CSV table of N, CA and C in Angstrom, one decimal:
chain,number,residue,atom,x,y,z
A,8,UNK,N,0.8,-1.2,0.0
A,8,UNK,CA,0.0,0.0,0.0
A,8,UNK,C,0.9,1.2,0.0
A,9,UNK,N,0.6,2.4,-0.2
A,9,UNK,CA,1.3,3.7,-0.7
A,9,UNK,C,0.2,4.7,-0.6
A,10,UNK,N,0.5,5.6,-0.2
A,10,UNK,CA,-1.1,6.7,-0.2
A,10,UNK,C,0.0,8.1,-1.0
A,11,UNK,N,-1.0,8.6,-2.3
A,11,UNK,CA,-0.5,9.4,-3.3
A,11,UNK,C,-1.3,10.4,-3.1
A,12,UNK,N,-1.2,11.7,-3.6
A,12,UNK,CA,-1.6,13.0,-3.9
A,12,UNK,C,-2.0,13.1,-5.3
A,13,UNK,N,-3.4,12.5,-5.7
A,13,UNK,CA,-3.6,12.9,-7.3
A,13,UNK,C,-5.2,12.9,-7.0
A,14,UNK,N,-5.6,13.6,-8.4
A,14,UNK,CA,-7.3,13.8,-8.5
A,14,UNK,C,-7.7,12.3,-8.7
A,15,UNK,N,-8.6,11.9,-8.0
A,15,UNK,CA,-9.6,11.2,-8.5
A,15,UNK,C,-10.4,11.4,-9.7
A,16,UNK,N,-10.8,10.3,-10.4
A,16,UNK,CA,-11.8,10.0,-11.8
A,16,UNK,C,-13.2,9.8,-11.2
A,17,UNK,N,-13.8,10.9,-12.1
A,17,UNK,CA,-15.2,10.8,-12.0
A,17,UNK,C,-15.7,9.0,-11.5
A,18,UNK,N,-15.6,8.1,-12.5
A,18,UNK,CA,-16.3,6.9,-11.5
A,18,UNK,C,-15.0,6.6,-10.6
A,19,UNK,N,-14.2,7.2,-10.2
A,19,UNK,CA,-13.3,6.4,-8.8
A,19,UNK,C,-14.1,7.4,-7.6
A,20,UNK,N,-14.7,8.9,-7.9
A,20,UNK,CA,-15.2,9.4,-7.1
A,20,UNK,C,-17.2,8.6,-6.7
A,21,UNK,N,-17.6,8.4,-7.7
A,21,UNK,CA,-18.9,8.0,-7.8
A,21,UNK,C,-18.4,6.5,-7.0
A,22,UNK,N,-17.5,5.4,-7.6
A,22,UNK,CA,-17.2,4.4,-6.6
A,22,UNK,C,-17.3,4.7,-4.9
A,23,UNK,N,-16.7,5.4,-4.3
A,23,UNK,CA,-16.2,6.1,-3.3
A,23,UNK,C,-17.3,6.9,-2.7
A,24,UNK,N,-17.9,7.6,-3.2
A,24,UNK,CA,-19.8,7.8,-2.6
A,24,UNK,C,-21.1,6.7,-2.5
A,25,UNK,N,-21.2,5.6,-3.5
A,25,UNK,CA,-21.4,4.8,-3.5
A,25,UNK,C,-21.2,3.6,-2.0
A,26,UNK,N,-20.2,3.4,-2.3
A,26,UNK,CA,-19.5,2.9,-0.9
A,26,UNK,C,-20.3,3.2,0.5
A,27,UNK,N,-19.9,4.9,0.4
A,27,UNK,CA,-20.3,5.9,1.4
A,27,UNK,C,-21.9,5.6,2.1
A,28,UNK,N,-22.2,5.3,0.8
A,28,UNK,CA,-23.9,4.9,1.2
A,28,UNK,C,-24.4,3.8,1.5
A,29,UNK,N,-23.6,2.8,1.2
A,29,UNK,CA,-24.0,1.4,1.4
A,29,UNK,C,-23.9,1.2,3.0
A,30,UNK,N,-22.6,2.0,3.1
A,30,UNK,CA,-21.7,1.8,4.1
A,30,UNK,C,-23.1,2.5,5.7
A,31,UNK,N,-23.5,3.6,5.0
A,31,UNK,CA,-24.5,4.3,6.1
A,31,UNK,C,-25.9,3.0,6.2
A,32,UNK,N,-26.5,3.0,5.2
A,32,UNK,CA,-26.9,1.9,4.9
A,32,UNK,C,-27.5,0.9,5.8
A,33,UNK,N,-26.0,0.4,6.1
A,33,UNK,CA,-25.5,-0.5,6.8
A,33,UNK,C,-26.1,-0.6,8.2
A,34,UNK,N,-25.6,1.1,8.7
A,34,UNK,CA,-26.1,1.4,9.9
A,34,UNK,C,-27.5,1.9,10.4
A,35,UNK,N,-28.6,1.7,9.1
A,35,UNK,CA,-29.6,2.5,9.4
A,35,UNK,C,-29.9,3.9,8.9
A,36,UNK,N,-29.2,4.7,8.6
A,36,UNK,CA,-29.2,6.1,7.9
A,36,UNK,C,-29.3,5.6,6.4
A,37,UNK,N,-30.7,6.4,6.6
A,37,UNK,CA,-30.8,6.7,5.0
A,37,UNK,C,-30.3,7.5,4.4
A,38,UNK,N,-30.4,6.9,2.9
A,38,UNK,CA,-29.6,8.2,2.2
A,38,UNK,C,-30.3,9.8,2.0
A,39,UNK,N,-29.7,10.5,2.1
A,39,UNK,CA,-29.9,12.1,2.0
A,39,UNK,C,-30.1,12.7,0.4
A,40,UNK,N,-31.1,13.7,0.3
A,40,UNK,CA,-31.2,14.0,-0.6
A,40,UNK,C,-30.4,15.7,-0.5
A,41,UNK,N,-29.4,16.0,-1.3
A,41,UNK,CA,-29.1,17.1,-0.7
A,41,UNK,C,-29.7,18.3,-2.1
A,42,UNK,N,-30.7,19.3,-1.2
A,42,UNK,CA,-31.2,20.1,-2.5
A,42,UNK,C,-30.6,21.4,-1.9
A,43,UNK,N,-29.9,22.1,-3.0
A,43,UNK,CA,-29.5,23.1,-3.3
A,43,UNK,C,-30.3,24.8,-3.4
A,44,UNK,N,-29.9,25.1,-2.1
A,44,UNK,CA,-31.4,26.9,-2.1
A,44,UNK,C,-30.2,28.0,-2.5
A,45,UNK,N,-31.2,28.5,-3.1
A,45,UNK,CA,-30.7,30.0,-3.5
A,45,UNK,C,-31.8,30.8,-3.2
A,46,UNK,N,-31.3,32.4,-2.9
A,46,UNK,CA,-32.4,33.2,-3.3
A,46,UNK,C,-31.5,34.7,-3.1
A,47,UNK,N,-32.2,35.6,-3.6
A,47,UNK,CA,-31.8,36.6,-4.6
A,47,UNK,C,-32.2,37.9,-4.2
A,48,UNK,N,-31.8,38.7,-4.2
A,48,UNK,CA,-32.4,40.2,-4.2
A,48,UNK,C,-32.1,41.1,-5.1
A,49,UNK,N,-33.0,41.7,-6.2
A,49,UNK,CA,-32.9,42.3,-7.0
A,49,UNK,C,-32.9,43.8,-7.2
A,50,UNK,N,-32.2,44.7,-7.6
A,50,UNK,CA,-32.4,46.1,-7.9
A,50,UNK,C,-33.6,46.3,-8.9
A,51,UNK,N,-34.2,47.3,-9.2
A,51,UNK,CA,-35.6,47.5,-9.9
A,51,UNK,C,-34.9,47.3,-11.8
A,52,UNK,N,-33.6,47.2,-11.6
A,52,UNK,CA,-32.6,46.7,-12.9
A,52,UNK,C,-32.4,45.5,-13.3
A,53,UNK,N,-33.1,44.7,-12.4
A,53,UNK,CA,-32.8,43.0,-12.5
A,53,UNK,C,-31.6,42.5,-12.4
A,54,UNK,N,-30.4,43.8,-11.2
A,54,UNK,CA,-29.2,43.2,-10.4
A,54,UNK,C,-29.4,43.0,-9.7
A,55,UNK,N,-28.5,42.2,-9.8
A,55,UNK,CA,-28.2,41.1,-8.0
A,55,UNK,C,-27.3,42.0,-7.0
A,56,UNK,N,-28.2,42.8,-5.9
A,56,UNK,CA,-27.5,43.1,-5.1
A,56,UNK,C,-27.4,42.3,-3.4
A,57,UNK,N,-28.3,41.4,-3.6
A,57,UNK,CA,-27.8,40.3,-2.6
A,57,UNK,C,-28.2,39.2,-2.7
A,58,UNK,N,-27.4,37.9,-2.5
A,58,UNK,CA,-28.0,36.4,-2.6
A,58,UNK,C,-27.5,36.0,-1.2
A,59,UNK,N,-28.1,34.6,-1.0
A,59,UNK,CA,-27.9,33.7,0.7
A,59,UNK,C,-28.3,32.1,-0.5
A,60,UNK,N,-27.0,31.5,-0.4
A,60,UNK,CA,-26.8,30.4,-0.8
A,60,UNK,C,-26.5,29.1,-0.5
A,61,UNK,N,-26.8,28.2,-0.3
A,61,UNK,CA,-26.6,27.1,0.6
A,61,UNK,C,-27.2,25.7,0.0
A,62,UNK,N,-27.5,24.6,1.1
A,62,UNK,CA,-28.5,23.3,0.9
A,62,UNK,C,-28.5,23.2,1.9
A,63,UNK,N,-29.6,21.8,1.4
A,63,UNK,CA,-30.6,21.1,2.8
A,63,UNK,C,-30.1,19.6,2.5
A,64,UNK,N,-29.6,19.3,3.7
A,64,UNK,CA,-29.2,18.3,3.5
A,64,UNK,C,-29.7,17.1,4.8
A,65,UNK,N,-30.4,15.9,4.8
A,65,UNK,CA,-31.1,15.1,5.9
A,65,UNK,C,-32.1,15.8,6.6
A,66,UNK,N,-31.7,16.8,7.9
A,66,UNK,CA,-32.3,17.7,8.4
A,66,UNK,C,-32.1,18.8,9.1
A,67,UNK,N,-31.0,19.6,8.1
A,67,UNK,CA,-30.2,20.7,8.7
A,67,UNK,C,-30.1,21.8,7.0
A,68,UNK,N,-30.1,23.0,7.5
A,68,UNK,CA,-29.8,23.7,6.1
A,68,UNK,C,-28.5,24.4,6.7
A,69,UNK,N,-27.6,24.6,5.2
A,69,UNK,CA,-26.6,25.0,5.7
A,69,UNK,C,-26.3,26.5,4.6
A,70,UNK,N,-26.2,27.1,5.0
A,70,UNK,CA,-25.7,28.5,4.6
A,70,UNK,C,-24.2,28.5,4.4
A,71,UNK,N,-24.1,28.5,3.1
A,71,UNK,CA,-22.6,28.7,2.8
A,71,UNK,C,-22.2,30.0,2.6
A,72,UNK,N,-23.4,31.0,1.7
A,72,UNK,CA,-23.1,31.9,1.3
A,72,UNK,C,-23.8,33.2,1.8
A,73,UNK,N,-23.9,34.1,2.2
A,73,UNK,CA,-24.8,35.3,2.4
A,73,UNK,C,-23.9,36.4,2.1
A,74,UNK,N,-24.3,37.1,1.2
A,74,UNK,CA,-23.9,38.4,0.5
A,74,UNK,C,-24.7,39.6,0.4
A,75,UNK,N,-24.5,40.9,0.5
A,75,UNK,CA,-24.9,41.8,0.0
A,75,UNK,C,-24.1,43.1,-0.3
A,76,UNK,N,-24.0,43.1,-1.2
A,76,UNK,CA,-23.1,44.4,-2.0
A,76,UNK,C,-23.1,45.4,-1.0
A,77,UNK,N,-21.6,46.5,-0.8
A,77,UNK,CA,-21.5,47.2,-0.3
A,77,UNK,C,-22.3,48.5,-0.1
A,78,UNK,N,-22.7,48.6,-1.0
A,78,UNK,CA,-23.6,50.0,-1.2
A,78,UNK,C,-24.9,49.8,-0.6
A,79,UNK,N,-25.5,48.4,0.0
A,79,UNK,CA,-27.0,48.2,-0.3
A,79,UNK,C,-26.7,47.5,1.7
A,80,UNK,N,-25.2,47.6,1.6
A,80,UNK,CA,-25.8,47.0,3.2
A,80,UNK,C,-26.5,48.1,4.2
A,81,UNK,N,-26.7,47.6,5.7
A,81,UNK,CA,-27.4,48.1,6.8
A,81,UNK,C,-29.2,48.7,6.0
A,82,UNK,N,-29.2,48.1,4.7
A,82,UNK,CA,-30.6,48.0,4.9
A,82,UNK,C,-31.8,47.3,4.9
A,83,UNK,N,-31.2,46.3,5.6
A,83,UNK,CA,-32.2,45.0,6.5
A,83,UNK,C,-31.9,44.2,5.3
A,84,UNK,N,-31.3,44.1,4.6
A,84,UNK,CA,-31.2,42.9,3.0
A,84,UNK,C,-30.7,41.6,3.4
A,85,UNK,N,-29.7,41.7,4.4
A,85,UNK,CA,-29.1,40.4,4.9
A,85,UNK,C,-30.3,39.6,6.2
A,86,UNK,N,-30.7,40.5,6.8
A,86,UNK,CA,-31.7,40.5,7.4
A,86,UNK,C,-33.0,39.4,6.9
A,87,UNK,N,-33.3,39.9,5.6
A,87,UNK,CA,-34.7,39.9,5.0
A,87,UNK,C,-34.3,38.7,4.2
A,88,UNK,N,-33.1,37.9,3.8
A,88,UNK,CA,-32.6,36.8,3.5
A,88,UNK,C,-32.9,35.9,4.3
A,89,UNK,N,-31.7,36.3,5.3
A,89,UNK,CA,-32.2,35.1,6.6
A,89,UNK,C,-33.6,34.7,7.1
A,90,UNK,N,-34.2,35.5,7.3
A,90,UNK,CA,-36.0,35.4,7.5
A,90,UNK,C,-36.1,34.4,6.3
A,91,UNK,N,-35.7,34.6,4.9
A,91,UNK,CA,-36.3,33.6,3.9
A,91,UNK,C,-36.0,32.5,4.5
A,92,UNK,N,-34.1,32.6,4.3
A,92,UNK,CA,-34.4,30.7,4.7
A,92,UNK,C,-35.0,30.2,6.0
A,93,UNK,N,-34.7,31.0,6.8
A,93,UNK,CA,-35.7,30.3,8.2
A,93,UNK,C,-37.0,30.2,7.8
A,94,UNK,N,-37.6,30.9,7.2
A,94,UNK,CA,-38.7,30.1,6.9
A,94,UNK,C,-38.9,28.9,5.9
A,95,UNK,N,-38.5,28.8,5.1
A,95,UNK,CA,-38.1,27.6,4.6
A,95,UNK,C,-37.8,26.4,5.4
A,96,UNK,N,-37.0,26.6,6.4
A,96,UNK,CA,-36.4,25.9,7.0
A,96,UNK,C,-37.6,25.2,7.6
A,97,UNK,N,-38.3,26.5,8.5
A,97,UNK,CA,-39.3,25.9,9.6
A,97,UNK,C,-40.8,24.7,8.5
A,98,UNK,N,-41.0,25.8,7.5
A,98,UNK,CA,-41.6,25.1,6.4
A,98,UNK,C,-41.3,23.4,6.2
A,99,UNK,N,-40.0,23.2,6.0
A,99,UNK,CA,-39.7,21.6,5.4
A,99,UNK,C,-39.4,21.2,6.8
A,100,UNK,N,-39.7,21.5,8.3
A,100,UNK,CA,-39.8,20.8,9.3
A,100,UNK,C,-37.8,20.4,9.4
A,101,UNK,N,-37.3,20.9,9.1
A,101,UNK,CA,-35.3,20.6,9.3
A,101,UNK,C,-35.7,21.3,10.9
A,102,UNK,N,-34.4,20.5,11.4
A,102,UNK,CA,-34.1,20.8,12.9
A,102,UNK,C,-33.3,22.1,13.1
A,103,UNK,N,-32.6,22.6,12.0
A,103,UNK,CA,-32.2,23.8,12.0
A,103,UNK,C,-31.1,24.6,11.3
A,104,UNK,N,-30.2,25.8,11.2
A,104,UNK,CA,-29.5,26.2,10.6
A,104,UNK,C,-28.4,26.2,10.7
A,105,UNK,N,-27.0,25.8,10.3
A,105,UNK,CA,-25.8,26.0,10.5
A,105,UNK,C,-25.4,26.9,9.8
A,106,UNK,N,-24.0,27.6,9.5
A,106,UNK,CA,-23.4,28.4,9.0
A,106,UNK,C,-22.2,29.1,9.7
A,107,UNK,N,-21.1,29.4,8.9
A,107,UNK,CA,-20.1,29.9,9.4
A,107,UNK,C,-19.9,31.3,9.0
A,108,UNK,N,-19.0,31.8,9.6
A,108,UNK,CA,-18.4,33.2,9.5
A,108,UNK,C,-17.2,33.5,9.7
A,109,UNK,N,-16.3,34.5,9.5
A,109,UNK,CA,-15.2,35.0,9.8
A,109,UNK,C,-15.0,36.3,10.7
A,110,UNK,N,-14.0,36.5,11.6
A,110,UNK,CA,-13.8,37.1,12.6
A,110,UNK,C,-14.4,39.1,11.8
A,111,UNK,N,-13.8,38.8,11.0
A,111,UNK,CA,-13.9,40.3,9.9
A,111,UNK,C,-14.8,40.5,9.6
A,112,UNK,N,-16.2,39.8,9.4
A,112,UNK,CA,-17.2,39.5,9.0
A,112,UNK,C,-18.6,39.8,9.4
A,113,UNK,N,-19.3,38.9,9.9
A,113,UNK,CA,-20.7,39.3,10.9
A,113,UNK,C,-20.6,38.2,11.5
A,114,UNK,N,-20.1,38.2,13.0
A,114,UNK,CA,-20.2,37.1,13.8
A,114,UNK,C,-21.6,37.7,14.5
A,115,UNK,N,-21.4,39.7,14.5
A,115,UNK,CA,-22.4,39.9,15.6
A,115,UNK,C,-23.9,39.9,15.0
A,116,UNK,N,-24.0,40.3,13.6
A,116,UNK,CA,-25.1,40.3,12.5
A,116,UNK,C,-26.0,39.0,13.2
A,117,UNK,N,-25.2,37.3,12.9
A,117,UNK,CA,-25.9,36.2,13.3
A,117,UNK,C,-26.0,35.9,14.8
A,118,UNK,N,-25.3,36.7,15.4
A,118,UNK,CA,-25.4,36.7,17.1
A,118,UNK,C,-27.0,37.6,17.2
A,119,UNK,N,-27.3,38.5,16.8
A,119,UNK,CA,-28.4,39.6,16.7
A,119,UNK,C,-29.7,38.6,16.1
A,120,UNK,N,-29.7,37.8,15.5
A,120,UNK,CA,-30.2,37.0,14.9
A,120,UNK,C,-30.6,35.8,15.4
A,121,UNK,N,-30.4,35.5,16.5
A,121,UNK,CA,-30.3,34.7,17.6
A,121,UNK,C,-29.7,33.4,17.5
A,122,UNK,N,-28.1,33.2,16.7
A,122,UNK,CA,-27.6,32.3,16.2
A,122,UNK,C,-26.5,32.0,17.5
A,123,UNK,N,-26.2,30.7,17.9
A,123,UNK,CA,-25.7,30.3,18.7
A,123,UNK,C,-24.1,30.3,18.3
A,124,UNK,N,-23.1,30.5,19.1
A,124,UNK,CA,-22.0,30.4,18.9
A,124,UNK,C,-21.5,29.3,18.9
A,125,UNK,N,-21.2,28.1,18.3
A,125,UNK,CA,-20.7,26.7,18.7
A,125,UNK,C,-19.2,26.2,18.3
A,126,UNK,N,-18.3,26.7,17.8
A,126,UNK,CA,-16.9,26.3,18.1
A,126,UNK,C,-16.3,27.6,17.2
A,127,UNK,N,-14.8,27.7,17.0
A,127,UNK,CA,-14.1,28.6,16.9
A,127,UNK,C,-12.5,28.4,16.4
A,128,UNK,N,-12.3,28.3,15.2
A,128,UNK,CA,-11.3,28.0,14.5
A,128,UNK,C,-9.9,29.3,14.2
A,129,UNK,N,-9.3,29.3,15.5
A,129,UNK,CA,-7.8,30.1,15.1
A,129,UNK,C,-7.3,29.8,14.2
A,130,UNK,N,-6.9,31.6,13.5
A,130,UNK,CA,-5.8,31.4,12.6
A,130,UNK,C,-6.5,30.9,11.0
A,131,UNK,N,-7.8,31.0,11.1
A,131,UNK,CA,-8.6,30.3,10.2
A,131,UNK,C,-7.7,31.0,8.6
A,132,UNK,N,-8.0,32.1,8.7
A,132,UNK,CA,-6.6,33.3,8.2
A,132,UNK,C,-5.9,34.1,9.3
A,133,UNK,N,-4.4,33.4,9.4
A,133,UNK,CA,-3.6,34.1,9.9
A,133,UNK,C,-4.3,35.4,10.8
A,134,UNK,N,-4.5,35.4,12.0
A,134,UNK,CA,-5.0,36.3,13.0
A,134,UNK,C,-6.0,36.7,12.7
A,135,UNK,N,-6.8,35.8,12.2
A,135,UNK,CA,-8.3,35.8,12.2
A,135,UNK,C,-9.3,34.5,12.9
A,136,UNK,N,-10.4,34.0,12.9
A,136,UNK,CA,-10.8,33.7,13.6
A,136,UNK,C,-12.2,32.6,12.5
A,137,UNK,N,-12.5,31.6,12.0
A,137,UNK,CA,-13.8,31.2,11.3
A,137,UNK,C,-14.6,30.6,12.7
A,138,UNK,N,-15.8,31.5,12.2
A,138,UNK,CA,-16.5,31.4,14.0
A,138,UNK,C,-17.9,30.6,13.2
A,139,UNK,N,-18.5,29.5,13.9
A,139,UNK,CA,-19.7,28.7,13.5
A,139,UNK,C,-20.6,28.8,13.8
A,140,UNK,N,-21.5,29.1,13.4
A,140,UNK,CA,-23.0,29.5,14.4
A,140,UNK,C,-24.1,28.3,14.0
A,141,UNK,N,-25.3,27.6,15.1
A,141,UNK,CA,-26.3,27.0,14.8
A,141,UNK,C,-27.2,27.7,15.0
A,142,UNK,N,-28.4,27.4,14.8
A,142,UNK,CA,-30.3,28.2,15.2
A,142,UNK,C,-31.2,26.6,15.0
A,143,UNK,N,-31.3,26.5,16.1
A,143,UNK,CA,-32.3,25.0,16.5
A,143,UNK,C,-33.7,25.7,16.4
A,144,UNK,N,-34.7,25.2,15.5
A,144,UNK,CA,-36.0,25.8,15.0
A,144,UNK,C,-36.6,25.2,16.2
């Protein structure tokens, strides 16, 4: 045996999730459908001045993304996202929301928001901090 540094091939990757699932399977866990949310905020121009992007995956949604252009923030836009997906959330009955942040970023925005602080990664960027937040619906 030898363990290498190279890309995996599309079916060596599909072999290897396959596996993955047999393997859950095994233990009772069903497999997961993971569906992919977006949603959008538009100027009266049909630009994108803010999206909150993420999936749902078993029974947790996860927020990978939340943006809003610099010009358009502090007016509740990030705000009026989050409300979307929580309602979504609460809608398809998921247990709740995770999502991360950076120290530079809005740790206090999702703290205001009533998002839980749950662990804390030094150095995530050199003297910075990637901070993780949940919200149990």
């Amino acid at each position: 045996m030898e363990i290498v540094q190279r890309a995996l091939s599309k079916d060596e990757k599909e072999d290897i999730k396959q596996s993955f699932k047999e393997y859950n399977l095994s233990l009772g866990i069903e497999p997961h459908a993971k569906e992919e949310l977006c949603w959008i905020i538009q100027d009266g121009d049909k630009n994108v001045i803010g999206a909150l992007y993420g999936d749902s995956v078993w029974d947790w949604v996860h927020v990978d993304i939340l943006f809003v252009k610099k010009e358009f923030r502090k007016q509740g836009i990030g705000r009026q996202l989050m409300e979307t997906v929580e309602a979504y959330a609460v809608a398809n009955s998921v247990v709740g929301i995770r999502l991360s942040t950076t120290s530079w970023q809005a740790p206090k925005f999702y703290e205001k928001l009533g998002y839980e602080h749950y662990a804390t990664f030094d150095d995530y960027a050199k003297g910075h901090k990637k901070i993780c937040f949940r919200k149990y619906l």
